[in-house]
mmCIF file with all atom_site columns, C-alpha atoms in Angstrom:
data_model
loop_
_atom_site.group_PDB
_atom_site.id
_atom_site.type_symbol
_atom_site.label_atom_id
_atom_site.label_alt_id
_atom_site.label_comp_id
_atom_site.label_asym_id
_atom_site.label_entity_id
_atom_site.label_seq_id
_atom_site.pdbx_PDB_ins_code
_atom_site.Cartn_x
_atom_site.Cartn_y
_atom_site.Cartn_z
_atom_site.occupancy
_atom_site.B_iso_or_equiv
_atom_site.pdbx_formal_charge
_atom_site.auth_seq_id
_atom_site.auth_comp_id
_atom_site.auth_asym_id
_atom_site.auth_atom_id
_atom_site.pdbx_PDB_model_num
ATOM 1   C CA . MET G 1 1   ? 94.284 116.773 65.768 1.00 0.00 ? 1   MET G CA 1
ATOM 2   C CA . LYS G 1 2   ? 91.998 116.805 62.703 1.00 0.00 ? 2   LYS G CA 1
ATOM 3   C CA . GLN G 1 3   ? 91.160 113.157 63.290 1.00 0.00 ? 3   GLN G CA 1
ATOM 4   C CA . LEU G 1 4   ? 90.146 113.915 66.896 1.00 0.00 ? 4   LEU G CA 1
ATOM 5   C CA . ASN G 1 5   ? 87.884 116.810 65.762 1.00 0.00 ? 5   ASN G CA 1
ATOM 6   C CA . LEU G 1 6   ? 86.292 114.589 63.097 1.00 0.00 ? 6   LEU G CA 1
ATOM 7   C CA . LYS G 1 7   ? 85.636 111.868 65.687 1.00 0.00 ? 7   LYS G CA 1
ATOM 8   C CA . LEU G 1 8   ? 84.170 114.447 68.090 1.00 0.00 ? 8   LEU G CA 1
ATOM 9   C CA . ILE G 1 9   ? 81.879 115.876 65.408 1.00 0.00 ? 9   ILE G CA 1
ATOM 10  C CA . THR G 1 10  ? 80.759 112.396 64.316 1.00 0.00 ? 10  THR G CA 1
ATOM 11  C CA . PHE G 1 11  ? 80.156 111.339 67.926 1.00 0.00 ? 11  PHE G CA 1
ATOM 12  C CA . THR G 1 12  ? 78.162 114.520 68.636 1.00 0.00 ? 12  THR G CA 1
ATOM 13  C CA . LEU G 1 13  ? 75.981 114.044 65.560 1.00 0.00 ? 13  LEU G CA 1
ATOM 14  C CA . LEU G 1 14  ? 75.279 110.397 66.361 1.00 0.00 ? 14  LEU G CA 1
ATOM 15  C CA . LEU G 1 15  ? 74.501 111.223 69.971 1.00 0.00 ? 15  LEU G CA 1
ATOM 16  C CA . GLY G 1 16  ? 72.111 113.965 68.840 1.00 0.00 ? 16  GLY G CA 1
ATOM 17  C CA . ILE G 1 17  ? 70.316 111.584 66.478 1.00 0.00 ? 17  ILE G CA 1
ATOM 18  C CA . LEU G 1 18  ? 69.930 108.983 69.228 1.00 0.00 ? 18  LEU G CA 1
ATOM 19  C CA . ILE G 1 19  ? 68.792 111.396 71.948 1.00 0.00 ? 19  ILE G CA 1
ATOM 20  C CA . ASN G 1 20  ? 66.347 113.399 69.795 1.00 0.00 ? 20  ASN G CA 1
ATOM 21  C CA . PRO G 1 21  ? 63.498 110.809 69.930 1.00 0.00 ? 21  PRO G CA 1
ATOM 22  C CA . ILE G 1 22  ? 63.785 110.676 73.715 1.00 0.00 ? 22  ILE G CA 1
ATOM 23  C CA . PHE G 1 23  ? 63.069 114.395 74.105 1.00 0.00 ? 23  PHE G CA 1
ATOM 24  C CA . SER G 1 24  ? 60.668 114.873 71.208 1.00 0.00 ? 24  SER G CA 1
ATOM 25  C CA . GLN G 1 25  ? 57.013 114.843 72.070 1.00 0.00 ? 25  GLN G CA 1
ATOM 26  C CA . GLU G 1 26  ? 54.167 113.819 69.826 1.00 0.00 ? 26  GLU G CA 1
ATOM 27  C CA . ILE G 1 27  ? 50.803 115.463 70.438 1.00 0.00 ? 27  ILE G CA 1
ATOM 28  C CA . VAL G 1 28  ? 47.963 113.078 69.768 1.00 0.00 ? 28  VAL G CA 1
ATOM 29  C CA . GLU G 1 29  ? 44.391 114.309 69.683 1.00 0.00 ? 29  GLU G CA 1
ATOM 30  C CA . LYS G 1 30  ? 42.063 111.583 70.812 1.00 0.00 ? 30  LYS G CA 1
ATOM 31  C CA . PRO G 1 31  ? 38.451 111.895 69.728 1.00 0.00 ? 31  PRO G CA 1
ATOM 32  C CA . ILE G 1 32  ? 35.865 112.449 72.432 1.00 0.00 ? 32  ILE G CA 1
ATOM 33  C CA . SER G 1 33  ? 33.260 110.789 70.228 1.00 0.00 ? 33  SER G CA 1
ATOM 34  C CA . VAL G 1 34  ? 33.192 109.200 66.759 1.00 0.00 ? 34  VAL G CA 1
ATOM 35  C CA . PHE G 1 35  ? 30.429 108.746 64.185 1.00 0.00 ? 35  PHE G CA 1
ATOM 36  C CA . LYS G 1 36  ? 30.663 106.388 61.216 1.00 0.00 ? 36  LYS G CA 1
ATOM 37  C CA . SER G 1 37  ? 28.327 105.503 58.401 1.00 0.00 ? 37  SER G CA 1
ATOM 38  C CA . PRO G 1 38  ? 29.060 104.301 54.858 1.00 0.00 ? 38  PRO G CA 1
ATOM 39  C CA . GLY G 1 39  ? 31.328 106.892 53.239 1.00 0.00 ? 39  GLY G CA 1
ATOM 40  C CA . PHE G 1 40  ? 30.754 109.424 56.034 1.00 0.00 ? 40  PHE G CA 1
ATOM 41  C CA . GLN G 1 41  ? 32.582 109.952 59.312 1.00 0.00 ? 41  GLN G CA 1
ATOM 42  C CA . GLY G 1 42  ? 32.682 112.512 62.066 1.00 0.00 ? 42  GLY G CA 1
ATOM 43  C CA . GLN G 1 43  ? 34.802 113.115 65.134 1.00 0.00 ? 43  GLN G CA 1
ATOM 44  C CA . TYR G 1 44  ? 34.334 115.347 68.124 1.00 0.00 ? 44  TYR G CA 1
ATOM 45  C CA . LYS G 1 45  ? 37.817 116.294 69.353 1.00 0.00 ? 45  LYS G CA 1
ATOM 46  C CA . LYS G 1 46  ? 39.487 118.636 71.779 1.00 0.00 ? 46  LYS G CA 1
ATOM 47  C CA . ASN G 1 47  ? 42.678 120.573 71.007 1.00 0.00 ? 47  ASN G CA 1
ATOM 48  C CA . ASN G 1 48  ? 44.245 122.809 73.687 1.00 0.00 ? 48  ASN G CA 1
ATOM 49  C CA . GLY G 1 49  ? 40.999 122.682 75.650 1.00 0.00 ? 49  GLY G CA 1
ATOM 50  C CA . GLU G 1 50  ? 38.789 123.746 72.726 1.00 0.00 ? 50  GLU G CA 1
ATOM 51  C CA . GLY G 1 51  ? 36.358 121.309 71.184 1.00 0.00 ? 51  GLY G CA 1
ATOM 52  C CA . TYR G 1 52  ? 35.510 121.008 67.513 1.00 0.00 ? 52  TYR G CA 1
ATOM 53  C CA . ILE G 1 53  ? 33.714 118.631 65.178 1.00 0.00 ? 53  ILE G CA 1
ATOM 54  C CA . TYR G 1 54  ? 35.326 117.523 61.968 1.00 0.00 ? 54  TYR G CA 1
ATOM 55  C CA . CYS G 1 55  ? 33.262 115.540 59.450 1.00 0.00 ? 55  CYS G CA 1
ATOM 56  C CA . TRP G 1 56  ? 34.378 114.143 56.141 1.00 0.00 ? 56  TRP G CA 1
ATOM 57  C CA . TYR G 1 57  ? 32.892 112.232 53.254 1.00 0.00 ? 57  TYR G CA 1
ATOM 58  C CA . GLN G 1 58  ? 34.706 110.102 50.739 1.00 0.00 ? 58  GLN G CA 1
ATOM 59  C CA . ASN G 1 59  ? 33.353 110.983 47.300 1.00 0.00 ? 59  ASN G CA 1
ATOM 60  C CA . PRO G 1 60  ? 31.728 107.737 46.072 1.00 0.00 ? 60  PRO G CA 1
ATOM 61  C CA . GLU G 1 61  ? 32.424 108.728 42.474 1.00 0.00 ? 61  GLU G CA 1
ATOM 62  C CA . TYR G 1 62  ? 36.077 107.816 43.051 1.00 0.00 ? 62  TYR G CA 1
ATOM 63  C CA . THR G 1 63  ? 37.244 104.389 44.196 1.00 0.00 ? 63  THR G CA 1
ATOM 64  C CA . THR G 1 64  ? 40.950 104.540 43.406 1.00 0.00 ? 64  THR G CA 1
ATOM 65  C CA . ILE G 1 65  ? 41.746 108.021 44.750 1.00 0.00 ? 65  ILE G CA 1
ATOM 66  C CA . THR G 1 66  ? 40.836 109.864 47.925 1.00 0.00 ? 66  THR G CA 1
ATOM 67  C CA . ASP G 1 67  ? 38.477 112.779 47.357 1.00 0.00 ? 67  ASP G CA 1
ATOM 68  C CA . LEU G 1 68  ? 37.353 114.085 50.727 1.00 0.00 ? 68  LEU G CA 1
ATOM 69  C CA . ILE G 1 69  ? 34.647 116.640 51.315 1.00 0.00 ? 69  ILE G CA 1
ATOM 70  C CA . SER G 1 70  ? 34.924 118.047 54.826 1.00 0.00 ? 70  SER G CA 1
ATOM 71  C CA . ILE G 1 71  ? 33.030 120.199 57.285 1.00 0.00 ? 71  ILE G CA 1
ATOM 72  C CA . TYR G 1 72  ? 34.655 121.851 60.298 1.00 0.00 ? 72  TYR G CA 1
ATOM 73  C CA . LEU G 1 73  ? 32.431 123.039 63.161 1.00 0.00 ? 73  LEU G CA 1
ATOM 74  C CA . SER G 1 74  ? 34.058 125.040 65.941 1.00 0.00 ? 74  SER G CA 1
ATOM 75  C CA . ARG G 1 75  ? 31.174 126.883 67.618 1.00 0.00 ? 75  ARG G CA 1
ATOM 76  C CA . ARG G 1 76  ? 28.379 125.468 69.747 1.00 0.00 ? 76  ARG G CA 1
ATOM 77  C CA . GLU G 1 77  ? 25.658 127.510 68.028 1.00 0.00 ? 77  GLU G CA 1
ATOM 78  C CA . THR G 1 78  ? 26.777 126.239 64.624 1.00 0.00 ? 78  THR G CA 1
ATOM 79  C CA . VAL G 1 79  ? 26.300 122.645 65.770 1.00 0.00 ? 79  VAL G CA 1
ATOM 80  C CA . GLU G 1 80  ? 22.903 123.489 67.249 1.00 0.00 ? 80  GLU G CA 1
ATOM 81  C CA . ASN G 1 81  ? 21.880 125.176 63.980 1.00 0.00 ? 81  ASN G CA 1
ATOM 82  C CA . LEU G 1 82  ? 23.101 122.176 61.982 1.00 0.00 ? 82  LEU G CA 1
ATOM 83  C CA . ILE G 1 83  ? 20.905 119.864 64.058 1.00 0.00 ? 83  ILE G CA 1
ATOM 84  C CA . LYS G 1 84  ? 17.855 122.104 63.518 1.00 0.00 ? 84  LYS G CA 1
ATOM 85  C CA . ASP G 1 85  ? 18.540 122.449 59.783 1.00 0.00 ? 85  ASP G CA 1
ATOM 86  C CA . LEU G 1 86  ? 19.047 118.708 59.323 1.00 0.00 ? 86  LEU G CA 1
ATOM 87  C CA . GLU G 1 87  ? 15.788 117.976 61.152 1.00 0.00 ? 87  GLU G CA 1
ATOM 88  C CA . SER G 1 88  ? 13.991 120.605 59.110 1.00 0.00 ? 88  SER G CA 1
ATOM 89  C CA . SER G 1 89  ? 15.464 119.300 55.858 1.00 0.00 ? 89  SER G CA 1
ATOM 90  C CA . LEU G 1 90  ? 13.965 115.872 56.538 1.00 0.00 ? 90  LEU G CA 1
ATOM 91  C CA . THR G 1 91  ? 10.476 117.400 56.510 1.00 0.00 ? 91  THR G CA 1
ATOM 92  C CA . TYR G 1 92  ? 11.007 118.501 52.889 1.00 0.00 ? 92  TYR G CA 1
ATOM 93  C CA . LEU G 1 93  ? 11.895 115.045 51.562 1.00 0.00 ? 93  LEU G CA 1
ATOM 94  C CA . GLY G 1 94  ? 9.275  113.912 49.071 1.00 0.00 ? 94  GLY G CA 1
ATOM 95  C CA . THR G 1 95  ? 7.588  117.333 48.795 1.00 0.00 ? 95  THR G CA 1
ATOM 96  C CA . ASP G 1 96  ? 8.934  118.133 45.297 1.00 0.00 ? 96  ASP G CA 1
ATOM 97  C CA . GLN G 1 97  ? 10.567 121.290 46.672 1.00 0.00 ? 97  GLN G CA 1
ATOM 98  C CA . THR G 1 98  ? 14.187 122.356 46.542 1.00 0.00 ? 98  THR G CA 1
ATOM 99  C CA . VAL G 1 99  ? 15.343 123.870 49.835 1.00 0.00 ? 99  VAL G CA 1
ATOM 100 C CA . ARG G 1 100 ? 18.802 125.202 50.768 1.00 0.00 ? 100 ARG G CA 1
ATOM 101 C CA . TYR G 1 101 ? 20.374 125.900 54.151 1.00 0.00 ? 101 TYR G CA 1
ATOM 102 C CA . THR G 1 102 ? 23.707 127.693 54.540 1.00 0.00 ? 102 THR G CA 1
ATOM 103 C CA . LYS G 1 103 ? 25.186 128.787 57.856 1.00 0.00 ? 103 LYS G CA 1
ATOM 104 C CA . ASN G 1 104 ? 28.234 130.884 58.747 1.00 0.00 ? 104 ASN G CA 1
ATOM 105 C CA . ASN G 1 105 ? 30.325 129.495 55.897 1.00 0.00 ? 105 ASN G CA 1
ATOM 106 C CA . SER G 1 106 ? 30.409 126.247 57.899 1.00 0.00 ? 106 SER G CA 1
ATOM 107 C CA . TYR G 1 107 ? 27.988 123.974 56.123 1.00 0.00 ? 107 TYR G CA 1
ATOM 108 C CA . LYS G 1 108 ? 25.434 123.734 53.362 1.00 0.00 ? 108 LYS G CA 1
ATOM 109 C CA . ILE G 1 109 ? 22.382 121.470 53.121 1.00 0.00 ? 109 ILE G CA 1
ATOM 110 C CA . ILE G 1 110 ? 20.301 121.039 49.981 1.00 0.00 ? 110 ILE G CA 1
ATOM 111 C CA . VAL G 1 111 ? 17.094 119.077 49.561 1.00 0.00 ? 111 VAL G CA 1
ATOM 112 C CA . TYR G 1 112 ? 16.469 118.590 45.847 1.00 0.00 ? 112 TYR G CA 1
ATOM 113 C CA . ASP G 1 113 ? 12.979 118.046 44.493 1.00 0.00 ? 113 ASP G CA 1
ATOM 114 C CA . PHE G 1 114 ? 14.150 115.099 42.372 1.00 0.00 ? 114 PHE G CA 1
ATOM 115 C CA . TRP G 1 115 ? 15.840 112.998 45.070 1.00 0.00 ? 115 TRP G CA 1
ATOM 116 C CA . LYS G 1 116 ? 13.449 111.540 47.644 1.00 0.00 ? 116 LYS G CA 1
ATOM 117 C CA . LYS G 1 117 ? 15.801 109.296 49.672 1.00 0.00 ? 117 LYS G CA 1
ATOM 118 C CA . GLY G 1 118 ? 18.012 111.878 51.345 1.00 0.00 ? 118 GLY G CA 1
ATOM 119 C CA . ILE G 1 119 ? 19.760 115.219 51.229 1.00 0.00 ? 119 ILE G CA 1
ATOM 120 C CA . TYR G 1 120 ? 23.032 116.722 50.091 1.00 0.00 ? 120 TYR G CA 1
ATOM 121 C CA . ILE G 1 121 ? 25.319 118.119 52.757 1.00 0.00 ? 121 ILE G CA 1
ATOM 122 C CA . GLY G 1 122 ? 28.662 119.805 52.363 1.00 0.00 ? 122 GLY G CA 1
ATOM 123 C CA . ASN G 1 123 ? 30.855 122.780 53.014 1.00 0.00 ? 123 ASN G CA 1
ATOM 124 C CA . HIS G 1 124 ? 30.614 126.385 51.850 1.00 0.00 ? 124 HIS G CA 1
ATOM 125 C CA . LYS G 1 125 ? 32.756 125.673 48.765 1.00 0.00 ? 125 LYS G CA 1
ATOM 126 C CA . ASP G 1 126 ? 29.970 123.958 46.796 1.00 0.00 ? 126 ASP G CA 1
ATOM 127 C CA . GLU G 1 127 ? 31.348 120.530 47.633 1.00 0.00 ? 127 GLU G CA 1
ATOM 128 C CA . LEU G 1 128 ? 28.402 118.294 48.507 1.00 0.00 ? 128 LEU G CA 1
ATOM 129 C CA . TYR G 1 129 ? 27.863 114.693 49.537 1.00 0.00 ? 129 TYR G CA 1
ATOM 130 C CA . ARG G 1 130 ? 24.634 112.729 49.321 1.00 0.00 ? 130 ARG G CA 1
ATOM 131 C CA . LEU G 1 131 ? 23.378 111.252 52.600 1.00 0.00 ? 131 LEU G CA 1
ATOM 132 C CA . TYR G 1 132 ? 20.495 108.834 52.869 1.00 0.00 ? 132 TYR G CA 1
ATOM 133 C CA . LYS G 1 133 ? 17.673 109.548 55.299 1.00 0.00 ? 133 LYS G CA 1
ATOM 134 C CA . LYS G 1 134 ? 18.569 106.717 57.722 1.00 0.00 ? 134 LYS G CA 1
ATOM 135 C CA . ASN G 1 135 ? 22.172 107.997 57.995 1.00 0.00 ? 135 ASN G CA 1
ATOM 136 C CA . ILE G 1 136 ? 20.971 111.569 58.486 1.00 0.00 ? 136 ILE G CA 1
ATOM 137 C CA . ILE G 1 137 ? 18.812 110.436 61.416 1.00 0.00 ? 137 ILE G CA 1
ATOM 138 C CA . LYS G 1 138 ? 21.781 108.578 62.951 1.00 0.00 ? 138 LYS G CA 1
ATOM 139 C CA . TYR G 1 139 ? 23.974 111.664 62.400 1.00 0.00 ? 139 TYR G CA 1
ATOM 140 C CA . ILE G 1 140 ? 21.407 113.928 64.089 1.00 0.00 ? 140 ILE G CA 1
ATOM 141 C CA . ASP G 1 141 ? 21.197 111.525 67.038 1.00 0.00 ? 141 ASP G CA 1
ATOM 142 C CA . TRP G 1 142 ? 24.993 111.499 67.335 1.00 0.00 ? 142 TRP G CA 1
ATOM 143 C CA . LEU G 1 143 ? 25.186 115.312 67.246 1.00 0.00 ? 143 LEU G CA 1
ATOM 144 C CA . LYS G 1 144 ? 22.468 115.552 69.912 1.00 0.00 ? 144 LYS G CA 1
ATOM 145 C CA . SER G 1 145 ? 24.327 113.092 72.145 1.00 0.00 ? 145 SER G CA 1
ATOM 146 C CA . LEU G 1 146 ? 27.486 115.218 72.267 1.00 0.00 ? 146 LEU G CA 1
ATOM 147 C CA . ASP G 1 147 ? 28.323 117.256 75.344 1.00 0.00 ? 147 ASP G CA 1
ATOM 148 C CA . LEU G 1 148 ? 29.291 120.526 73.677 1.00 0.00 ? 148 LEU G CA 1
ATOM 149 C CA . LYS G 1 149 ? 30.772 122.068 76.838 1.00 0.00 ? 149 LYS G CA 1
ATOM 150 C CA . HIS G 1 150 ? 34.229 122.007 75.223 1.00 0.00 ? 150 HIS G CA 1
ATOM 151 C CA . MET G 1 151 ? 33.065 124.130 72.277 1.00 0.00 ? 151 MET G CA 1
ATOM 152 C CA . LYS G 1 152 ? 33.082 127.896 72.461 1.00 0.00 ? 152 LYS G CA 1
ATOM 153 C CA . LYS G 1 153 ? 29.967 129.950 71.918 1.00 0.00 ? 153 LYS G CA 1
ATOM 154 C CA . LEU G 1 154 ? 29.918 132.757 69.369 1.00 0.00 ? 154 LEU G CA 1
ATOM 155 C CA . ASP G 1 155 ? 30.661 135.262 72.152 1.00 0.00 ? 155 ASP G CA 1
ATOM 156 C CA . GLY G 1 156 ? 33.840 133.321 73.050 1.00 0.00 ? 156 GLY G CA 1
ATOM 157 C CA . SER G 1 157 ? 32.579 131.838 76.327 1.00 0.00 ? 157 SER G CA 1
ATOM 158 C CA . TYR G 1 158 ? 32.074 128.143 77.083 1.00 0.00 ? 158 TYR G CA 1
#
């Protein structure tokens, strides 16, 4: 009797292990659009019908470890403000002025008076990444090309 129960338990466990992958479901978020430049990437994705933009930068100071600096944008107005602030920041390059932009704890942009080739962009936690002017222009163009209809507005509507 004990041997039969042991066989039944073993059979049930093995059957459960074999059947589990059949009924398990993996949710894969496919990007709507992707942006890549050296050390910097961005993806526009949709999760449960809501769009968001996730950007990350590999810290160039480290080559053997991963040190990502990331920005998460979930509202349409935040993306629109980022585009305006990036365009505005380009006008300050080479003017020997330091200018800072910070919006909704989503992103931070700094143009330093000592660096003439680009800007620093990052998140609200003082983590910044240096982007060259040509990559900023490509990033702005990519952001402008996105159809933001999947992103909510600040009032919660689409």
